[in-house]
Amino acid sequence: MRFTLFALACVATAVSFGSTIRHDRADSLYTTLDNNAPFSSVGRVNVTGGLGSGTYIGFGGGSHWVLTAAHVASNISQNPNFNVTGTNIAVTQVIAFSGWGLNNNDFSLLRLASDPGVAAVPFYNGALELGRETVSVGYGATGTGLTGINAGAGTRRAFENVADYVNTNGSENVIFTDFDNPINAADNVIGSAIPRNLEGNVAGGDSGGGLFGNFGTTSSPVWRLIGVTSTLAWVDGTGNADYGDLSGYARIGGTVPTGANWIQSNTGIAGVPEPGTMLVLGAGLAALARRRRRQA
Ligand SMILES: [Ca+2]
Ligand SMILES: [Ca+2]
């Protein structure tokens, strides 16, 4: 209950922000984690007067598409372009989710003029995100959990966390993670107080970046894109992405997967469920095939 009130309150004060990192881990661990597939599909979205992040989701309807946040790019007049391999790729159309808000369907699709040259990420259309291991990727500002933000944006980082709050109702469609402190459990806001090895938090410039959920195991992960970076939130009076602050993401899936359905209707690219569902389906098809063979 306390967190629900907090989540609503943060909408009014949230700002769009790379990632802050643990004070007891090397920054190079965060800037190399992001080179692994599928995290390397997250590129920089340049707009007039600023930058955000976005994830390449594939080819559909004759075009290549990037998913970003509506508050990063909601109109072609913002002159957005996408850069994931060192070359700016023009955006020929921006489609913003009608009626978007922070933490509530904060989605825009960018139609690219050409193939960005990275592998596409499958986006998730199920509702089993809660408690998943996550990796969040973006180009935002940085600092540590002790200092908060103290350096500018423009370098891609990836950090680990856990999807400890997942909710969809009339005013939010959101996933939150909190930045747990390895030396002070009192900074815990949601879920476990124990940080992941490369725990972190979003900061300015991460907006529009990708949140990936692990639907495999820790040692054998299966990644799906489950959210788009939307907000930084806090309970300590200061939104500087230090320990105890939270990262908010527009949720793509859900019992009714509003985001996934909207992406599919605009791009023709379909979302995918958790791997278990596909295995069951695959087993069913195999049984059907065996039956057909027997009948034949
Ligand atoms: Ca956490
Ligand atoms: Ca926690």
Tab-separated table of C-alpha atoms and ligand atoms in Angstrom:
chain	number	residue	atom	x	y	z
A	1	MET	CA	0.000	0.000	0.000
A	2	ARG	CA	2.740	2.411	0.919
A	3	PHE	CA	4.521	1.641	-2.311
A	4	THR	CA	1.404	2.088	-4.406
A	5	LEU	CA	0.967	5.608	-3.037
A	6	PHE	CA	4.591	6.272	-3.648
A	7	ALA	CA	4.416	5.007	-7.229
A	8	LEU	CA	1.559	7.377	-8.032
A	9	ALA	CA	3.316	10.295	-6.379
A	10	CYS	CA	6.494	9.693	-8.330
A	11	VAL	CA	4.671	10.296	-11.597
A	12	ALA	CA	4.510	13.999	-10.836
A	13	THR	CA	8.161	14.320	-9.985
A	14	ALA	CA	9.873	11.752	-12.186
A	15	VAL	CA	12.551	12.806	-14.624
A	16	SER	CA	13.880	11.084	-17.710
A	17	PHE	CA	17.291	9.937	-17.195
A	18	GLY	CA	22.455	5.811	-18.019
A	19	SER	CA	22.659	4.001	-15.056
A	20	THR	CA	24.127	4.347	-11.589
A	21	ILE	CA	26.171	1.393	-10.323
A	22	ARG	CA	27.346	-0.317	-7.130
A	23	HIS	CA	30.168	1.558	-5.339
A	24	ASP	CA	32.065	-1.745	-4.842
A	25	ARG	CA	32.085	-2.879	-8.497
A	26	ALA	CA	34.195	-1.688	-11.490
A	27	ASP	CA	32.337	0.408	-14.062
A	28	SER	CA	33.950	-1.765	-16.783
A	29	LEU	CA	31.776	-4.694	-15.652
A	30	TYR	CA	28.670	-2.686	-16.488
A	31	THR	CA	30.019	-1.381	-19.812
A	32	THR	CA	30.978	-4.893	-20.995
A	33	LEU	CA	27.811	-6.691	-19.855
A	34	ASP	CA	25.967	-4.533	-22.383
A	35	ASN	CA	27.981	-5.995	-25.291
A	36	ASN	CA	26.262	-9.368	-24.896
A	37	ALA	CA	23.261	-10.275	-27.017
A	38	PRO	CA	20.468	-9.337	-26.693
A	39	PHE	CA	21.540	-6.295	-24.668
A	40	SER	CA	23.629	-5.006	-27.610
A	41	SER	CA	20.371	-4.322	-29.492
A	42	VAL	CA	19.856	-1.206	-27.345
A	43	GLY	CA	20.992	1.930	-29.163
A	44	ARG	CA	21.099	5.630	-28.565
A	45	VAL	CA	18.123	7.739	-29.647
A	46	ASN	CA	19.228	11.267	-30.492
A	47	VAL	CA	16.552	13.942	-30.497
A	48	THR	CA	16.749	17.703	-30.879
A	49	GLY	CA	18.326	18.960	-27.654
A	50	GLY	CA	18.836	15.628	-25.948
A	51	LEU	CA	19.314	11.883	-25.970
A	52	GLY	CA	17.531	8.772	-24.866
A	53	SER	CA	17.742	5.053	-25.595
A	54	GLY	CA	15.787	2.517	-27.654
A	55	THR	CA	15.710	-1.190	-28.510
A	56	TYR	CA	15.699	-2.685	-32.021
A	57	ILE	CA	12.749	-5.094	-32.147
A	58	GLY	CA	12.893	-6.315	-35.755
A	59	PHE	CA	11.472	-6.123	-39.282
A	60	GLY	CA	7.756	-5.904	-40.056
A	61	GLY	CA	5.501	-4.238	-42.621
A	62	GLY	CA	8.463	-3.528	-44.851
A	63	SER	CA	10.451	-1.625	-42.206
A	64	HIS	CA	12.863	-1.994	-39.292
A	65	TRP	CA	11.534	-0.818	-35.905
A	66	VAL	CA	12.864	0.554	-32.628
A	67	LEU	CA	10.859	0.688	-29.404
A	68	THR	CA	11.538	3.690	-27.175
A	69	ALA	CA	9.632	5.802	-24.652
A	70	ALA	CA	6.982	8.270	-25.793
A	71	HIS	CA	8.545	10.914	-23.542
A	72	VAL	CA	11.828	10.509	-25.486
A	73	ALA	CA	10.307	10.810	-28.967
A	74	SER	CA	6.610	11.373	-29.558
A	75	ASN	CA	6.778	13.332	-32.818
A	76	ILE	CA	8.838	13.299	-36.011
A	77	SER	CA	9.453	17.054	-35.546
A	78	GLN	CA	11.832	16.105	-32.703
A	79	ASN	CA	14.116	14.924	-35.537
A	80	PRO	CA	15.012	11.576	-33.901
A	81	ASN	CA	17.676	9.204	-35.180
A	82	PHE	CA	18.936	5.830	-33.911
A	83	ASN	CA	22.589	4.878	-33.412
A	84	VAL	CA	23.599	1.386	-32.271
A	85	THR	CA	26.712	0.618	-34.354
A	86	GLY	CA	28.250	4.120	-34.659
A	87	THR	CA	26.117	5.402	-37.549
A	88	ASN	CA	23.061	7.617	-37.177
A	89	ILE	CA	20.081	5.968	-38.887
A	90	ALA	CA	17.250	8.289	-39.874
A	91	VAL	CA	13.765	7.807	-38.440
A	92	THR	CA	11.023	8.224	-41.043
A	93	GLN	CA	7.996	7.896	-38.744
A	94	VAL	CA	7.251	8.141	-35.018
A	95	ILE	CA	4.162	6.417	-33.603
A	96	ALA	CA	3.398	7.320	-29.979
A	97	PHE	CA	0.928	5.344	-27.852
A	98	SER	CA	-2.250	7.416	-27.769
A	99	GLY	CA	-2.856	8.762	-24.251
A	100	TRP	CA	0.559	7.687	-22.897
A	101	GLY	CA	1.796	8.857	-19.517
A	102	LEU	CA	4.877	8.250	-17.393
A	103	ASN	CA	4.648	4.662	-16.039
A	104	ASN	CA	1.575	4.167	-18.192
A	105	ASN	CA	2.111	2.929	-21.761
A	106	ASP	CA	5.063	5.288	-22.228
A	107	PHE	CA	5.815	3.807	-25.681
A	108	SER	CA	6.870	5.147	-29.080
A	109	LEU	CA	7.789	3.187	-32.181
A	110	LEU	CA	10.478	4.534	-34.533
A	111	ARG	CA	10.383	3.430	-38.175
A	112	LEU	CA	14.003	3.274	-39.389
A	113	ALA	CA	15.199	4.242	-42.856
A	114	SER	CA	17.518	1.201	-42.946
A	115	ASP	CA	18.599	-2.001	-41.186
A	116	PRO	CA	20.533	-1.091	-38.000
A	117	GLY	CA	22.702	-4.215	-38.355
A	118	VAL	CA	22.073	-5.835	-34.963
A	119	ALA	CA	19.971	-8.835	-33.951
A	120	ALA	CA	16.362	-8.123	-33.000
A	121	VAL	CA	15.042	-8.867	-29.523
A	122	PRO	CA	11.793	-10.794	-28.949
A	123	PHE	CA	9.338	-8.798	-26.838
A	124	TYR	CA	7.212	-10.518	-24.218
A	125	ASN	CA	3.419	-10.824	-24.360
A	126	GLY	CA	2.806	-12.882	-21.205
A	127	ALA	CA	2.178	-11.866	-17.595
A	128	LEU	CA	4.813	-13.757	-15.588
A	129	GLU	CA	7.390	-11.004	-15.062
A	130	LEU	CA	7.185	-10.755	-11.247
A	131	GLY	CA	10.364	-11.914	-9.511
A	132	ARG	CA	12.332	-12.395	-12.750
A	133	GLU	CA	16.023	-11.559	-12.889
A	134	THR	CA	16.357	-8.455	-15.073
A	135	VAL	CA	18.976	-6.569	-17.065
A	136	SER	CA	18.350	-2.898	-17.886
A	137	VAL	CA	20.274	-1.207	-20.712
A	138	GLY	CA	20.660	2.471	-21.601
A	139	TYR	CA	22.897	5.471	-22.330
A	140	GLY	CA	22.116	7.554	-19.275
A	141	ALA	CA	24.081	9.454	-16.665
A	142	THR	CA	26.127	7.586	-14.058
A	143	GLY	CA	27.554	7.613	-10.540
A	144	THR	CA	27.454	5.070	-7.712
A	145	GLY	CA	24.850	4.046	-5.197
A	146	LEU	CA	26.707	6.125	-2.583
A	147	THR	CA	27.171	9.291	-4.665
A	148	GLY	CA	24.106	9.213	-6.879
A	149	ILE	CA	24.397	10.810	-10.338
A	150	ASN	CA	27.695	12.668	-10.759
A	151	ALA	CA	28.663	12.125	-14.433
A	152	GLY	CA	26.914	12.709	-17.739
A	153	ALA	CA	25.107	10.523	-20.231
A	154	GLY	CA	26.230	8.957	-23.517
A	155	THR	CA	27.881	5.642	-22.543
A	156	ARG	CA	25.907	2.421	-22.730
A	157	ARG	CA	25.675	0.379	-19.540
A	158	ALA	CA	23.747	-2.676	-18.512
A	159	PHE	CA	22.828	-3.483	-14.905
A	160	GLU	CA	21.154	-6.376	-13.121
A	161	ASN	CA	18.151	-6.307	-10.827
A	162	VAL	CA	14.902	-8.138	-10.048
A	163	ALA	CA	11.348	-7.295	-11.175
A	164	ASP	CA	9.939	-6.819	-7.685
A	165	TYR	CA	6.814	-4.818	-8.524
A	166	VAL	CA	4.584	-5.494	-11.537
A	167	ASN	CA	1.185	-3.867	-11.880
A	168	THR	CA	-1.405	-2.895	-14.448
A	169	ASN	CA	-4.512	-0.859	-13.629
A	170	GLY	CA	-6.266	2.221	-15.017
A	171	SER	CA	-3.452	4.625	-14.176
A	172	GLU	CA	-0.277	2.535	-14.426
A	173	ASN	CA	1.126	-0.235	-16.574
A	174	VAL	CA	4.499	-0.662	-14.972
A	175	ILE	CA	7.411	-2.726	-13.652
A	176	PHE	CA	9.661	-1.443	-10.836
A	177	THR	CA	13.060	-2.542	-9.525
A	178	ASP	CA	14.837	-0.997	-6.503
A	179	PHE	CA	18.559	-0.238	-6.045
A	180	ASP	CA	19.554	-2.421	-3.078
A	181	ASN	CA	22.556	-1.395	-0.967
A	182	PRO	CA	25.206	-4.060	-0.169
A	183	ILE	CA	26.129	-2.277	3.092
A	184	ASN	CA	22.743	-1.046	4.316
A	185	ALA	CA	19.661	-3.280	4.081
A	186	ALA	CA	17.512	-0.386	5.295
A	187	ASP	CA	17.629	1.057	1.749
A	188	ASN	CA	15.408	-1.825	0.583
A	189	VAL	CA	12.000	-0.662	-0.696
A	190	ILE	CA	10.577	-3.718	-2.502
A	191	GLY	CA	11.451	-7.425	-2.666
A	192	SER	CA	14.733	-8.731	-1.258
A	193	ALA	CA	17.251	-6.415	0.446
A	194	ILE	CA	20.173	-8.298	-1.181
A	195	PRO	CA	21.571	-6.652	-4.356
A	196	ARG	CA	22.501	-8.586	-7.476
A	197	ASN	CA	26.199	-8.767	-8.422
A	198	LEU	CA	25.838	-5.878	-10.895
A	199	GLU	CA	22.838	-4.108	-9.330
A	200	GLY	CA	22.073	-0.587	-10.534
A	201	ASN	CA	19.450	2.060	-11.223
A	202	VAL	CA	18.302	4.111	-14.198
A	203	ALA	CA	19.398	7.743	-14.569
A	204	GLY	CA	18.929	10.595	-17.104
A	205	GLY	CA	19.343	9.378	-20.708
A	206	ASP	CA	18.307	5.790	-19.945
A	207	SER	CA	14.743	6.643	-20.842
A	208	GLY	CA	13.432	4.511	-23.679
A	209	GLY	CA	16.037	1.807	-22.995
A	210	GLY	CA	15.238	-1.872	-22.671
A	211	LEU	CA	14.377	-3.984	-19.631
A	212	PHE	CA	15.086	-7.679	-20.254
A	213	GLY	CA	13.574	-10.460	-18.148
A	214	ASN	CA	15.174	-13.891	-17.690
A	215	PHE	CA	12.743	-16.723	-18.435
A	216	GLY	CA	15.453	-19.382	-18.212
A	217	THR	CA	17.817	-19.960	-15.297
A	218	THR	CA	20.638	-17.818	-13.909
A	219	SER	CA	23.276	-20.038	-15.554
A	220	SER	CA	21.264	-20.593	-18.727
A	221	PRO	CA	19.233	-17.424	-19.285
A	222	VAL	CA	16.456	-16.909	-21.847
A	223	TRP	CA	15.834	-13.214	-22.386
A	224	ARG	CA	12.708	-11.347	-23.404
A	225	LEU	CA	12.204	-7.591	-23.669
A	226	ILE	CA	9.646	-6.895	-20.926
A	227	GLY	CA	9.751	-3.122	-20.434
A	228	VAL	CA	10.802	0.333	-21.622
A	229	THR	CA	12.624	2.678	-19.213
A	230	SER	CA	10.180	5.399	-18.174
A	231	THR	CA	10.948	6.894	-14.740
A	232	LEU	CA	13.317	7.297	-11.848
A	233	ALA	CA	11.513	7.146	-8.507
A	234	TRP	CA	12.559	7.657	-4.904
A	235	VAL	CA	11.336	7.564	-1.318
A	236	ASP	CA	14.190	9.517	0.373
A	237	GLY	CA	13.339	12.988	-0.893
A	238	THR	CA	16.120	13.117	-3.533
A	239	GLY	CA	15.826	11.671	-7.052
A	240	ASN	CA	19.548	11.123	-7.735
A	241	ALA	CA	19.518	7.364	-8.468
A	242	ASP	CA	21.420	6.455	-5.288
A	243	TYR	CA	20.820	3.324	-3.184
A	244	GLY	CA	17.166	2.980	-2.295
A	245	ASP	CA	15.887	4.723	-5.448
A	246	LEU	CA	13.812	2.835	-7.988
A	247	SER	CA	13.676	2.272	-11.756
A	248	GLY	CA	10.263	2.387	-13.444
A	249	TYR	CA	9.484	0.732	-16.776
A	250	ALA	CA	6.484	0.785	-19.073
A	251	ARG	CA	5.236	-2.820	-19.030
A	252	ILE	CA	5.000	-4.508	-22.461
A	253	GLY	CA	3.181	-7.698	-21.399
A	254	GLY	CA	0.287	-8.328	-19.037
A	255	THR	CA	-2.843	-10.452	-18.637
A	256	VAL	CA	-4.117	-8.247	-21.437
A	257	PRO	CA	-0.754	-7.323	-23.020
A	258	THR	CA	-1.616	-3.763	-24.006
A	259	GLY	CA	1.902	-2.838	-25.049
A	260	ALA	CA	2.631	-6.044	-26.964
A	261	ASN	CA	-0.715	-5.855	-28.784
A	262	TRP	CA	-0.108	-2.221	-29.721
A	263	ILE	CA	3.394	-2.981	-31.041
A	264	GLN	CA	2.041	-5.864	-33.134
A	265	SER	CA	-0.838	-3.830	-34.566
A	266	ASN	CA	1.543	-1.090	-35.716
A	267	THR	CA	4.511	-3.157	-36.924
A	268	GLY	CA	3.173	-6.623	-37.695
A	269	ILE	CA	5.831	-8.047	-35.355
A	270	ALA	CA	4.309	-10.477	-32.840
A	271	GLY	CA	5.291	-10.772	-29.181
A	272	VAL	CA	6.365	-14.082	-27.707
A	273	PRO	CA	5.350	-15.855	-24.481
A	274	GLU	CA	7.647	-17.396	-21.882
A	275	PRO	CA	9.596	-20.398	-23.216
A	276	GLY	CA	7.580	-22.920	-21.149
A	277	THR	CA	4.455	-22.043	-23.088
A	278	MET	CA	6.207	-22.664	-26.348
A	279	LEU	CA	7.544	-25.991	-25.135
A	280	VAL	CA	4.029	-27.110	-24.223
A	281	LEU	CA	2.763	-25.935	-27.583
A	282	GLY	CA	5.658	-27.671	-29.316
A	283	ALA	CA	4.908	-30.908	-27.488
A	284	GLY	CA	1.266	-30.609	-28.537
A	285	LEU	CA	2.186	-30.135	-32.157
A	286	ALA	CA	4.550	-33.105	-32.000
A	287	ALA	CA	1.788	-35.286	-30.565
A	288	LEU	CA	-0.548	-34.102	-33.317
A	289	ALA	CA	2.071	-34.901	-35.945
A	290	ARG	CA	2.504	-38.416	-34.518
A	291	ARG	CA	-1.250	-38.965	-34.568
A	292	ARG	CA	-1.456	-37.793	-38.151
A	293	ARG	CA	1.346	-40.119	-39.135
A	294	ARG	CA	-0.482	-43.041	-37.546
A	295	GLN	CA	-3.659	-42.106	-39.402
A	296	ALA	CA	-1.761	-41.847	-42.697
B	1	CA	CA	16.903	-4.506	-6.267
B	2	CA	CA	14.945	-4.669	-2.842
